[in-house]
Coordinates of C-alpha atoms in Angstrom, one line a residue:
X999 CA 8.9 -21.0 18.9
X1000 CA 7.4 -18.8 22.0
X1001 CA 9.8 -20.9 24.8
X1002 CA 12.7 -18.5 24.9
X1003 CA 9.6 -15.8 25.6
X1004 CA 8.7 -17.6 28.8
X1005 CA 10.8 -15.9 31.3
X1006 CA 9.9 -17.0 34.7
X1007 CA 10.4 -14.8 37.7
X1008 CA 11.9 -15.2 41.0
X1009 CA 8.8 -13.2 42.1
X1010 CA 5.3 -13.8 41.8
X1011 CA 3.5 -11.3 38.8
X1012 CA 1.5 -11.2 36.2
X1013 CA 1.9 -13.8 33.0
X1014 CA 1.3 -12.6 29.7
X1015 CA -0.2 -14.7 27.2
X1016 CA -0.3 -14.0 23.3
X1017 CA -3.0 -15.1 20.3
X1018 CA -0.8 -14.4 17.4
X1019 CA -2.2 -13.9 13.5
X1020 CA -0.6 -10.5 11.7
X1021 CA 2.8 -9.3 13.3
X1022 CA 4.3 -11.8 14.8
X1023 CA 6.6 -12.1 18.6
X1024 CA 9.0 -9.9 16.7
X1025 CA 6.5 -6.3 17.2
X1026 CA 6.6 -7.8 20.8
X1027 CA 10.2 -7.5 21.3
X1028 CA 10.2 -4.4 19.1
X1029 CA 8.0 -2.7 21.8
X1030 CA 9.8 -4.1 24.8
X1031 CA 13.2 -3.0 23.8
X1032 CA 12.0 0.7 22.8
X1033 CA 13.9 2.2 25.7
X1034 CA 17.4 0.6 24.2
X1035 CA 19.7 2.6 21.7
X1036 CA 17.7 2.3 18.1
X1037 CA 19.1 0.8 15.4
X1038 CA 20.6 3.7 12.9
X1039 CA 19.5 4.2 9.7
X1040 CA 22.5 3.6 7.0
X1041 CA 21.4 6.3 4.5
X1042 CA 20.3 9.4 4.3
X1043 CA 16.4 9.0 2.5
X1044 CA 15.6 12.7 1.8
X1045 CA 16.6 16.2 2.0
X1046 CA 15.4 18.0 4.9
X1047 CA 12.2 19.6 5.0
X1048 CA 12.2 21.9 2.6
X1049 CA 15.7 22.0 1.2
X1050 CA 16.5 20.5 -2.1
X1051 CA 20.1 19.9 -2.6
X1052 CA 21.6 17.2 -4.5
X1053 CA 18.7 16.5 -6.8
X1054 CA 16.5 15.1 -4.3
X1055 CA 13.2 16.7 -4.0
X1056 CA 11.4 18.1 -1.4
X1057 CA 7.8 17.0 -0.3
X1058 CA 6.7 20.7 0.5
X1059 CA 6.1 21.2 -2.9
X1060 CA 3.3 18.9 -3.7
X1061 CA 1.2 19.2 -0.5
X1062 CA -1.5 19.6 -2.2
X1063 CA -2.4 19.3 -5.5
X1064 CA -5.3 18.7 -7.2
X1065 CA -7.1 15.8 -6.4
X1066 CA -7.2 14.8 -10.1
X1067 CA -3.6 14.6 -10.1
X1068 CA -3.9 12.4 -7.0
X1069 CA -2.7 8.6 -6.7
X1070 CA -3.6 6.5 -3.7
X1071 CA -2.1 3.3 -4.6
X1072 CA -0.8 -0.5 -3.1
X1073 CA 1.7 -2.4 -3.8
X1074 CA 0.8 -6.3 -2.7
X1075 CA 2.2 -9.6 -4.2
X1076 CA 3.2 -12.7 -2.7
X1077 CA 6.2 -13.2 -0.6
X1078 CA 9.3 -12.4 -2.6
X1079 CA 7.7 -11.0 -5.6
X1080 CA 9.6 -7.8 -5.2
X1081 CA 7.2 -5.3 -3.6
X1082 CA 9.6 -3.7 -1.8
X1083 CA 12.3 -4.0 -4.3
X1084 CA 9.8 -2.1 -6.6
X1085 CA 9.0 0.5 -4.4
X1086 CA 12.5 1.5 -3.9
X1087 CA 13.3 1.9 -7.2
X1088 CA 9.8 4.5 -7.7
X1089 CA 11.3 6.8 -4.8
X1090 CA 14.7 6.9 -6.3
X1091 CA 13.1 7.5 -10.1
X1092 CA 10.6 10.2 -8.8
X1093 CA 13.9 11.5 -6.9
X1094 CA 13.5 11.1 -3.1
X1095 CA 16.0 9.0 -2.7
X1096 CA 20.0 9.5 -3.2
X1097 CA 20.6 5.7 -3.7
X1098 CA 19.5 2.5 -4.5
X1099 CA 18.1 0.1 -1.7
X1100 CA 18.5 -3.4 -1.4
X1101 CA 16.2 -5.9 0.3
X1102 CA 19.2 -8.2 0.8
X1103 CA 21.6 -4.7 1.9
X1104 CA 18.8 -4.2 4.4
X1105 CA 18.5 -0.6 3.5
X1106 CA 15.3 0.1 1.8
X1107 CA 13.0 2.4 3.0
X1108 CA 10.2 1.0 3.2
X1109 CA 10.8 -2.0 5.2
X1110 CA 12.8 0.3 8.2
X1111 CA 12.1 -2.0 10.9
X1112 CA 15.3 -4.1 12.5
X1113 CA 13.2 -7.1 12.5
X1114 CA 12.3 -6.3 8.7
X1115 CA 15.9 -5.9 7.9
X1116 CA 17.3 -8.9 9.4
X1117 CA 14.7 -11.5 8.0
X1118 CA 14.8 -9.6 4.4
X1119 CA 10.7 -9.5 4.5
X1120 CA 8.2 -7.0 5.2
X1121 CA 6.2 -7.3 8.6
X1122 CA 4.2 -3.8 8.7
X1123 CA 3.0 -1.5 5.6
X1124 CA 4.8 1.5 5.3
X1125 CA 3.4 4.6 3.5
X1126 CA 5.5 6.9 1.2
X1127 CA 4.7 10.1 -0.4
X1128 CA 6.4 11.1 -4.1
X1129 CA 5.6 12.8 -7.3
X1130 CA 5.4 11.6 -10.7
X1131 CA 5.5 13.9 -13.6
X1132 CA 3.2 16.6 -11.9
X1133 CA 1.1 13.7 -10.3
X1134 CA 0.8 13.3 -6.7
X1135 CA 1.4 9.8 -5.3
X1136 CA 0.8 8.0 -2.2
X1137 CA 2.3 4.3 -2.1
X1138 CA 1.6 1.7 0.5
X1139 CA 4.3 -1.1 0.3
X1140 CA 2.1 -4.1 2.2
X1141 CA 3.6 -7.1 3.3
X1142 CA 3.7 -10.7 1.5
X1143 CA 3.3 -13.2 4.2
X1144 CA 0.1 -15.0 5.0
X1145 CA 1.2 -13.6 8.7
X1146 CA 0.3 -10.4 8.1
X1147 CA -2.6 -10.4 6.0
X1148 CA -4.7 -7.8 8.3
X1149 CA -1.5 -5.5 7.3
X1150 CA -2.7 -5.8 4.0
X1151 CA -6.3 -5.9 4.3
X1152 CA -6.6 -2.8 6.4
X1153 CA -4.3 -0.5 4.0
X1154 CA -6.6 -2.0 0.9
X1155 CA -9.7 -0.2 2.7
X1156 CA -8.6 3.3 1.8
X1157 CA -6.4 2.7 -1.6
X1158 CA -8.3 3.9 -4.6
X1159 CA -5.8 1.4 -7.2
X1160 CA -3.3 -1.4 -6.4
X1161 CA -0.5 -2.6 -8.8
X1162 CA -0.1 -6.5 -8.1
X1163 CA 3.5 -7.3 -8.2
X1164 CA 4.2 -11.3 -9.6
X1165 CA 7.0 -13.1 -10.2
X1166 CA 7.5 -14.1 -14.1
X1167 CA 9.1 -17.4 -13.6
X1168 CA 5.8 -18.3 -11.1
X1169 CA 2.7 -16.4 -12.4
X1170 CA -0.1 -16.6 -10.1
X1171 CA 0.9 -17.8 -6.4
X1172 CA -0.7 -19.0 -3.4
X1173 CA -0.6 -15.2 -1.2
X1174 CA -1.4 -13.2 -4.6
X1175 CA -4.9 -15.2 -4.8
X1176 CA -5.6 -13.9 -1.3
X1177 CA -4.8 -10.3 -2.0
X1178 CA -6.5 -10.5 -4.9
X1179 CA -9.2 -11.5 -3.4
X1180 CA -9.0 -8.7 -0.7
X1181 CA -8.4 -6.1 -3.5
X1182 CA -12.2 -7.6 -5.3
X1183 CA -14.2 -7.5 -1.3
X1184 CA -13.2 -3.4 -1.5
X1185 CA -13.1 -3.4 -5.6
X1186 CA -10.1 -1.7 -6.1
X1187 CA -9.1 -1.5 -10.0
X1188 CA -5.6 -2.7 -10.2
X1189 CA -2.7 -3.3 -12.8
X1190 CA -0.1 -6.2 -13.2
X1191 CA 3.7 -5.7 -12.7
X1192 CA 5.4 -9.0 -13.9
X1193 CA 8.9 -8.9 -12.3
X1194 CA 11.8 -10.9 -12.5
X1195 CA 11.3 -11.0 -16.1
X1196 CA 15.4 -11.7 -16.2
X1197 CA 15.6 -14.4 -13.8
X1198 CA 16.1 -18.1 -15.4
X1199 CA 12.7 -19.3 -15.9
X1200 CA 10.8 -15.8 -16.6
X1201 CA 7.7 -16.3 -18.7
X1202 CA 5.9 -13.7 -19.9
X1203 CA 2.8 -15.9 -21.5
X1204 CA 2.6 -17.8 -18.6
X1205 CA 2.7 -15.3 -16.2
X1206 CA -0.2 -14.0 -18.5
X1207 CA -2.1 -17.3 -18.6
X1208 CA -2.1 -17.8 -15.1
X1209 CA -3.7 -14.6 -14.4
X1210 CA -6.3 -15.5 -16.8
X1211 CA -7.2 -18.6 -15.2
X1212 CA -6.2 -18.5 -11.8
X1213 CA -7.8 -14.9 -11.5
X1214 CA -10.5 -15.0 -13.6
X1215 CA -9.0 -11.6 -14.7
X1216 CA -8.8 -10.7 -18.6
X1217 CA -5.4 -9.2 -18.8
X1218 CA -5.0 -6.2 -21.5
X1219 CA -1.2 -6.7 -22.7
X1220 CA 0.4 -3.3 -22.7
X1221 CA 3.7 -4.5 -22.8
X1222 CA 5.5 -7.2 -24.4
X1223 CA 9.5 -8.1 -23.3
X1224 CA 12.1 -8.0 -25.7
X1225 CA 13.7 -11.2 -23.8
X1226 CA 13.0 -13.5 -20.8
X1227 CA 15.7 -14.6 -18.5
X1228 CA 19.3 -14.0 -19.6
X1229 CA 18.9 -12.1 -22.3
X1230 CA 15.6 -9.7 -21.0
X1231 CA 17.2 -6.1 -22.4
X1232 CA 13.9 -4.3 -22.3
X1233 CA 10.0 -3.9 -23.3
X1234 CA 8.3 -3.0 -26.4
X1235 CA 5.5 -0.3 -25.7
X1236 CA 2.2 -1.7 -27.3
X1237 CA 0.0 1.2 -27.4
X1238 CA 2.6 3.4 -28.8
X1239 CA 4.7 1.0 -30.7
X1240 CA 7.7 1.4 -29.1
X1241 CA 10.6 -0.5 -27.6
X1242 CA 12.5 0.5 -24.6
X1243 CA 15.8 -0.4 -23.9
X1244 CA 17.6 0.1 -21.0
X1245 CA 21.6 0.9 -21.2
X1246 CA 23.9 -2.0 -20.0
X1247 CA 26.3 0.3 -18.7
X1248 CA 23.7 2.2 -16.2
X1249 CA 24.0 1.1 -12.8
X1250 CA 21.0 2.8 -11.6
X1251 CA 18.5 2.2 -14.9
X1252 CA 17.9 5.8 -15.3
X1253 CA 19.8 5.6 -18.5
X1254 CA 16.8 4.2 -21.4
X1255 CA 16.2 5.0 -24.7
X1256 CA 12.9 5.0 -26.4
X1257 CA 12.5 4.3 -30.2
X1258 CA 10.0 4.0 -32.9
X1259 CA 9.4 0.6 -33.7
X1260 CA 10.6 0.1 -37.5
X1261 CA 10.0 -2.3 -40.4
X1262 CA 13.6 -1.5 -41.3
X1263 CA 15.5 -2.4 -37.9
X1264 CA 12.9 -4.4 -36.2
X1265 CA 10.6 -6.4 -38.5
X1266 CA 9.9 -9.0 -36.4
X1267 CA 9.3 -7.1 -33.0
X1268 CA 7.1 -4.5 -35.6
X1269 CA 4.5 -7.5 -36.9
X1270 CA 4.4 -8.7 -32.9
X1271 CA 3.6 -5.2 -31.8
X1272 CA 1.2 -4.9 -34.5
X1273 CA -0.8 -8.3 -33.5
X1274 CA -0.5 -6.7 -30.3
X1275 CA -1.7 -3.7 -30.6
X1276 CA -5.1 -5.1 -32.8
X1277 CA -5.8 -7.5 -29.9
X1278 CA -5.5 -5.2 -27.3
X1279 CA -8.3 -2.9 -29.5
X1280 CA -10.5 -5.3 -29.8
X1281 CA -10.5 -6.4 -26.2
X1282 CA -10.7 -2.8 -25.1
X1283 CA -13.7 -2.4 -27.7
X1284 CA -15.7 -5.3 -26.3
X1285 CA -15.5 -4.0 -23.0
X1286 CA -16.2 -0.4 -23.6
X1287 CA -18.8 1.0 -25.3
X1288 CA -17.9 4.3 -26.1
X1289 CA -14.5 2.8 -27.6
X1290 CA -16.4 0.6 -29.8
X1291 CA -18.1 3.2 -31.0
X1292 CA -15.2 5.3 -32.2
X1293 CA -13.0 1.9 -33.5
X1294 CA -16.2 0.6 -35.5
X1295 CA -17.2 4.2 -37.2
X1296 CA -13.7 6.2 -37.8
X1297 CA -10.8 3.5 -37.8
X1298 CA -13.2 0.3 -38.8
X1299 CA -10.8 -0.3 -41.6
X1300 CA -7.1 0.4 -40.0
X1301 CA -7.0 0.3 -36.6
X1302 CA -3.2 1.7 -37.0
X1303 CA -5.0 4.7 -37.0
X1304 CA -6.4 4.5 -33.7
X1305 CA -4.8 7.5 -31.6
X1306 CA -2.8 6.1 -28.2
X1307 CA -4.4 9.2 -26.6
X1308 CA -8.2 7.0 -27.5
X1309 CA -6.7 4.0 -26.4
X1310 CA -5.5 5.1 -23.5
X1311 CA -8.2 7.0 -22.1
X1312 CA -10.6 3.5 -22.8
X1313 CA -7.7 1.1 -20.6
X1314 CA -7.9 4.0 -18.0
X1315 CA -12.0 3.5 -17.9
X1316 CA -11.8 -0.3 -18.6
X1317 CA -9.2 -0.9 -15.6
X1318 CA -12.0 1.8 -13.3
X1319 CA -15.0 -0.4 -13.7
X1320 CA -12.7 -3.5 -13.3
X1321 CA -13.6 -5.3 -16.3
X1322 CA -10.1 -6.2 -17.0
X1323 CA -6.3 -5.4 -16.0
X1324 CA -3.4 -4.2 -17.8
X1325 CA 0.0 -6.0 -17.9
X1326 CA 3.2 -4.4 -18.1
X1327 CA 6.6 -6.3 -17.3
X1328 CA 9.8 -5.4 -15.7
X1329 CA 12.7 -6.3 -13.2
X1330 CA 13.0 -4.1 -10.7
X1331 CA 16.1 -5.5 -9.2
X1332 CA 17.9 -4.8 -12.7
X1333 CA 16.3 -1.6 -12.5
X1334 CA 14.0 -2.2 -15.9
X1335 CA 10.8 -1.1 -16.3
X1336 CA 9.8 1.0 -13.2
X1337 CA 9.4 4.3 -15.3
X1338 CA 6.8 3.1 -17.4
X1339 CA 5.1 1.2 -14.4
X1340 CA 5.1 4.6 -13.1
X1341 CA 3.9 6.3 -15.8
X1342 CA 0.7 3.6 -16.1
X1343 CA 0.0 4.3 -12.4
X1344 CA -0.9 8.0 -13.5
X1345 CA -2.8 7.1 -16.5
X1346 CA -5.0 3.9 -16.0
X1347 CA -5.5 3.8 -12.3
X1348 CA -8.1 6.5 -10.8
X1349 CA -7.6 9.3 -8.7
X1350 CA -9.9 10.1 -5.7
X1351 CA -13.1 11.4 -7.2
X1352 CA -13.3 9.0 -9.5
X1353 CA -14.0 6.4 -7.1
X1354 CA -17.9 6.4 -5.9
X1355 CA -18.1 6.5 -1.7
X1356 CA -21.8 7.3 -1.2
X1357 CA -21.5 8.5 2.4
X1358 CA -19.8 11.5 1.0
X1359 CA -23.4 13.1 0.1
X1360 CA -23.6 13.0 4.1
X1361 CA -20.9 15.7 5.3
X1362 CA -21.7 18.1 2.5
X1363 CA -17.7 18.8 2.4
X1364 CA -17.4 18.8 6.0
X1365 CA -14.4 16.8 7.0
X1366 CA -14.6 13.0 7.0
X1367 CA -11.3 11.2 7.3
X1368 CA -10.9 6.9 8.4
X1369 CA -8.3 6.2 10.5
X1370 CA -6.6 3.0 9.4
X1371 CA -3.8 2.8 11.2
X1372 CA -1.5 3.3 14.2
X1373 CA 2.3 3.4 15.2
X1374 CA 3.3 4.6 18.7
X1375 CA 6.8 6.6 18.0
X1376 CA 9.1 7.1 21.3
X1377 CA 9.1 10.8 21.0
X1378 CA 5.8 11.7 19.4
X1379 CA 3.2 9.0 20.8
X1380 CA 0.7 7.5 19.0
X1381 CA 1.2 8.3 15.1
X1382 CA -2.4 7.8 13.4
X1383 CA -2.8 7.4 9.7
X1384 CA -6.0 9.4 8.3
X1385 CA -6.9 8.9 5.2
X1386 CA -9.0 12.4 3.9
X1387 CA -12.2 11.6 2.2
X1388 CA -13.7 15.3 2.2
X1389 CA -13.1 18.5 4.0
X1390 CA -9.9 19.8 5.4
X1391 CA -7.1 18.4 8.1
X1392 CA -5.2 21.1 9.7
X1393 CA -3.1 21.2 12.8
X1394 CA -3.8 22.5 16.3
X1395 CA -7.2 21.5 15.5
X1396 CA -10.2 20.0 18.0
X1397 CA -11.1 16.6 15.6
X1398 CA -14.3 14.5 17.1
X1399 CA -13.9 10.5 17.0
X1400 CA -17.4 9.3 15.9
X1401 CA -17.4 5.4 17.3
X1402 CA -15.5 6.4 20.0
X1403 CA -17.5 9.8 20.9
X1404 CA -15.0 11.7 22.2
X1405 CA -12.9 14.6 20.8
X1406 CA -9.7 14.6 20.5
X1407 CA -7.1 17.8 19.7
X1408 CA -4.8 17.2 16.5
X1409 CA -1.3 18.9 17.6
X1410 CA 0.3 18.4 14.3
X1411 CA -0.2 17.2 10.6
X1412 CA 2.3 15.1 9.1
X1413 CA 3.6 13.6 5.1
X1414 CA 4.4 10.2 5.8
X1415 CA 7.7 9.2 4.1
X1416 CA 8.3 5.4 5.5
X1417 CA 9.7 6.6 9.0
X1418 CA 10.3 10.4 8.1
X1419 CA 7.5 12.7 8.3
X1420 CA 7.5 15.9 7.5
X1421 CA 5.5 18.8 8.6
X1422 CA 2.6 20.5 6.6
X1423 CA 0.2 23.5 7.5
X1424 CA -3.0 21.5 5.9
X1425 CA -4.1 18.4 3.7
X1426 CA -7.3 18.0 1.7
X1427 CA -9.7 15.5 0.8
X1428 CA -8.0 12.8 -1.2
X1429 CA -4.9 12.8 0.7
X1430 CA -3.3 10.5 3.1
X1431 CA -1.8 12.2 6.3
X1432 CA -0.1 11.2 9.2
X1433 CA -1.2 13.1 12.3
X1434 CA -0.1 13.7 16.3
X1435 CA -2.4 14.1 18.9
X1436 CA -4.8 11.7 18.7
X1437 CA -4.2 10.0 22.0
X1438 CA -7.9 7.7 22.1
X1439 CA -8.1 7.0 18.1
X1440 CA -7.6 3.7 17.2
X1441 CA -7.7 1.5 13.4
X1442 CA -11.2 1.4 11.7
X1443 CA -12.3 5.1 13.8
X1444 CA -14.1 7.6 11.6
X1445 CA -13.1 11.2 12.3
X1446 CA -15.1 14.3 11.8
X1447 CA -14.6 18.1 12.2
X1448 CA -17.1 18.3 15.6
X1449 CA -20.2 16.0 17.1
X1450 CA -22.9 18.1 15.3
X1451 CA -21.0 17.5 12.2
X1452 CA -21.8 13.6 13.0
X1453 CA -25.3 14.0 14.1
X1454 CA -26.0 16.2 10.5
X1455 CA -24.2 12.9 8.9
X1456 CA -25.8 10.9 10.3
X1457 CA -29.5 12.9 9.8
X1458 CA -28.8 13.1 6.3
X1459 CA -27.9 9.6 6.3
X1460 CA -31.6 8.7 7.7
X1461 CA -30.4 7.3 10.6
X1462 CA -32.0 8.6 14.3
X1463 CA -30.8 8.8 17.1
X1464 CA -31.7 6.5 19.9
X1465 CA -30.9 8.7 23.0
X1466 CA -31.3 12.2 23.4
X1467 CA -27.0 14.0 23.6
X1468 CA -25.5 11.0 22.2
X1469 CA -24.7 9.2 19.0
X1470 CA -26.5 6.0 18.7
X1471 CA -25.1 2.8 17.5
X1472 CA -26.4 3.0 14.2
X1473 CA -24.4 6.2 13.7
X1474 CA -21.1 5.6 15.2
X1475 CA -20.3 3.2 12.3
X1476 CA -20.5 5.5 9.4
X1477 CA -17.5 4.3 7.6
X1478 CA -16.7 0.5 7.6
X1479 CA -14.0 -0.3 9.7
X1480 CA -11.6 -3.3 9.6
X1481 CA -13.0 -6.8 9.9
X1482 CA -10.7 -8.5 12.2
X1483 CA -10.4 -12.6 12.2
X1484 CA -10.8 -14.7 15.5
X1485 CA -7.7 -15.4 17.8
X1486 CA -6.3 -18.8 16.3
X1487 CA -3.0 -18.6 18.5
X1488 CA -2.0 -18.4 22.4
X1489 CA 1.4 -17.9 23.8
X1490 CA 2.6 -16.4 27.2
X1491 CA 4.7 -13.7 28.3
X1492 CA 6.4 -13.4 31.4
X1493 CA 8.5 -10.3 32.5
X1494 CA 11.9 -11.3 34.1
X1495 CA 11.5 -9.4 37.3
X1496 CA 8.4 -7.3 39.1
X1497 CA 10.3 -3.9 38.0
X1498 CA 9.8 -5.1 34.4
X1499 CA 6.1 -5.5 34.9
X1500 CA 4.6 -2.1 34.2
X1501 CA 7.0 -1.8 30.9
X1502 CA 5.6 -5.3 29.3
X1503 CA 1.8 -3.5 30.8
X1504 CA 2.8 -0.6 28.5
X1505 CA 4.0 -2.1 25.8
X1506 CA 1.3 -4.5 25.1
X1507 CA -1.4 -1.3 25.2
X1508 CA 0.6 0.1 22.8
X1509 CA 0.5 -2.8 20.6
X1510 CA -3.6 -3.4 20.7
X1511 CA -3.8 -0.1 19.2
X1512 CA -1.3 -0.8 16.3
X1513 CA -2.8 -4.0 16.3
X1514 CA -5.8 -4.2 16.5
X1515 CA -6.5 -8.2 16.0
X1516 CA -4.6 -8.4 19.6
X1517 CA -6.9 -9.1 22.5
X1518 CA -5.6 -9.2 26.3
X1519 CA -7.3 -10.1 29.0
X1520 CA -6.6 -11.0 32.9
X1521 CA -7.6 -14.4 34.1
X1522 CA -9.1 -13.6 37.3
X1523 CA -8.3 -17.5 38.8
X1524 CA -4.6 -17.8 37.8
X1525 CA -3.7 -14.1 37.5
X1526 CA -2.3 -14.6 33.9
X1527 CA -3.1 -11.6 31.6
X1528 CA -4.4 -13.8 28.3
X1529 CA -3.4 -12.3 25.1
X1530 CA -5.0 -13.0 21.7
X1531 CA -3.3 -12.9 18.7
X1532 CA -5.4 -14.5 15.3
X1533 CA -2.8 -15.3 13.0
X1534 CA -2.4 -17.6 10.0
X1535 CA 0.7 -19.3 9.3
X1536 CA 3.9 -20.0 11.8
X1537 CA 5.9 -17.6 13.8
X1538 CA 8.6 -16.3 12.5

């Protein structure tokens, strides 16, 4: 796979050799053609900063809300679930986008990369920023493959809810156990989007059942289809008895209609609902408390009576203590479903402060921000991903890198919008933000407002110090960081002339630090620079 890399020269320099595990050769060739003409996007994605025209929204106007009205969510699923699929259709139904992406049109936002666009997959994670019916959300489409699982694991660090994307007609597959998985080592509450629910072979029970016993999840059935395959039109609200159907003649989906569920016009739909609805109480009551309180004293005897407003509020603190996940169902390529999927993103999954990080009681609101990941732009330099945990980010600022113990000067404070950014004046504690600057920050670096600010963390924190002036061991990892798996993978590189040398030298420090499972290293005998790669699976 690696041969057509081995370029040999006609004069004598240094060989480059790759361990591969996350990104594969194609980031490589990515970096090494970054001086050549870039590919051009084929649509516009947004209105420019601050402009609205055309009914496309502009980010400036939810910088920052309150964090209660804040989302920090995944999407994650096995290859060719429909992540991405699903993520293009939130940013044109929230209204930041003009126009319906296709995976197969290689258009989407999300997946903006060439390399992603001619293979149809997603190789990095790309953050977007969108509201939702006065709710801030900030999405993370991760990728599928087994490749690129340290894509996945190191966005999952600093998501506060995931929504695990399936395909109907396969349930449970061989990638979804391992996200799952991920998703339970930083116990992230998550809900279940089953997709493809009209594609011939679409199952809605067995989709169910294999989350029950391939996940060892108990799945709370909000949803219930009105059709599989062929002849999917739409699906039946179970909390407030309702069916939604999509219109036939809608190209884009935005076009539903939501109706009361009837003995009149649907008696048979009405008696499933109903069964439903009863199960989905009961389940709910055995798993909270509080709940079963309220079902067993004022609605014991109809639990029609329940108000969905109750019911909701107990899925919301059900799916936050992980006890069980909620099921809705969909096709987003059909463009059916992706409303309500929205919707259940703002009311079962938490927001920031409802999620319990203890080092907070350490910084005492000073700022404390992870950075968990990097992209080196051609223009800008090294973009860094912060996500806020407390305190304020703004621009022009002097930041201090705690396992790195050096400070660094933030020039400017960007929204991330897949590869658009735009410019803010500030971002608080909940929020993710994209920032400028940071020219020694690398993935898995804690960031703080100044050194003393760490060394009162880290008092607080009971932790000493073990020389006098500088910040121990012991303190430099305050936040946890990314674990990174051994190098399984070795290739070399070889420029194709001397002249070429100190671009492939640049290139491949630019990639450890988007990468960070990438090791290189010079062997002194043959003169080869060894590069290390762990990576899982083939190359693609």
């Amino acid at each position: 796979m690696f041969t057509n890399w081995r370029i040999f020269a006609v004069n004598r320099q240094k060989t480059f050799s790759v361990h591969i595990h996350t990104t594969c050769y194609c980031k490589i060739k990515a970096n090494l053609k970054r001086s050549k003409t870039q590919v051009p996007l084929t649509r516009s994605y947004s209105s420019p900063p601050g402009i609205v025209g055309n009914e496309v929204k502009s980010l400036h106007s939810i910088i920052n809300p309150p964090v209660a009205k804040i989302r920090n969510i995944g999407i994650m699923a096995h290859i060719d679930a429909g992540k991405t699929t699903t993520t293009e259709r939130i940013l044109y139904y929230s209204g930041y986008t003009r126009s319906l992406g296709d995976v197969d049109d290689g258009d989407t936002v999300t997946d903006f990369m060439a390399q992603e666009r001619e293979r149809g997959i997603t190789i990095q994670s790309a953050a977007v920023t969108l509201d939702w019916k006065g709710y801030r959300v900030n999405l993370i489409d991760t990728p599928g493959h087994v490749d690129f699982t340290l894509e996945v694991e190191r966005c999952l660090r600093v998501l506060d809810g995931a929504v695990a994307v399936f395909d109907a007609s396969a349930g449970v597959e061989a990638q979804t156990l391992t996200v799952w998985r991920q998703a339970d080592k930083h116990k992230i509450p998550r809900i279940c989007f089953l997709n493809k629910m009209d594609k011939t072979g679409a199952s809605f029970n067995y989709a169910v059942e294999s989350i029950r016993e391939k996940l060892k999840a108990k799945p709370l059935i909000l949803q219930l289809p009105i059709g599989e395959a062929r002849t999917f039109q739409g699906v039946v609200d179970v909390v407030n008895r309702e069916k939604l159907i999509w219109n036939s003649d809608s190209d884009d989906g935005k076009d539903f209609e939501r109706k009361p569920l009837s003995e009149a016009s649907d008696p048979t739909l009405l008696k499933e609902t109903v069964e439903a609805r009863n199960s989905l109480i009961e389940q709910v009551a055995d798993l909270d408390d509080e709940f079963a309180d309220l079902v067993l004293g004022e609605f014991s005897e109809d639990f029609d009576l329940v108000p969905a407003e109750k019911l909701q509020a107990a899925i919301h603190r059900v799916t936050l203590a992980q006890a069980a996940v909620p099921v809705l169902c969909g096709s987003a390529l059909k463009n059916k479903g992706v409303q309500p999927l929205l919707d259940a993103v703002t009311t079962y999954l938490p927001s920031p402060e409802e999620r319990e990080h203890g080092f907070l009681q350490w910084y005492k609101g000073d700022l404390c921000a992870l950075a968990f990941k990097v992209l080196h732009d051609k223009q800008r330099g090294p973009l860094v991903f912060l996500r806020i945990y407390s305190g304020t980010l703004t621009p022009q600022s002097a930041v201090h890198n705690v396992n790195r113990n050096c400070t660094e000067r933030m020039s400017r404070l960007l929204l991330p919008f897949a590869d658009q950014h735009v410019e803010i004046p500030s971002l608080t504690a909940g929020n993710i933000a994209l920032t400028v600057g940071l020219k020694q920050t690398a993935t898995g670096d804690t960031i703080v407002s100044s050194k003393s600010s760490a060394l009162a963390a880290a008092r607080r924190a009971g932790k000493g110090e073990r020389k006098p002036g500088r910040i121990s061991e012991a303190e430099s990892v305050l936040l946890a960081g990314v674990e990174i798996p051994e190098p399984v993978f070795f290739c070399t590189i070889e420029p194709p002339s001397a002249a070429k040398q100190p671009d492939l030298d640049h290139a491949l420090e630019h990639l450890q630090r988007e990468d960070p499972s990438l090791k290189v290293k010079l062997d002194p005998d043959s003169g080869q620079v060894s590069s290390l790669w762990p990576r899982r699976g083939h190359a693609h």
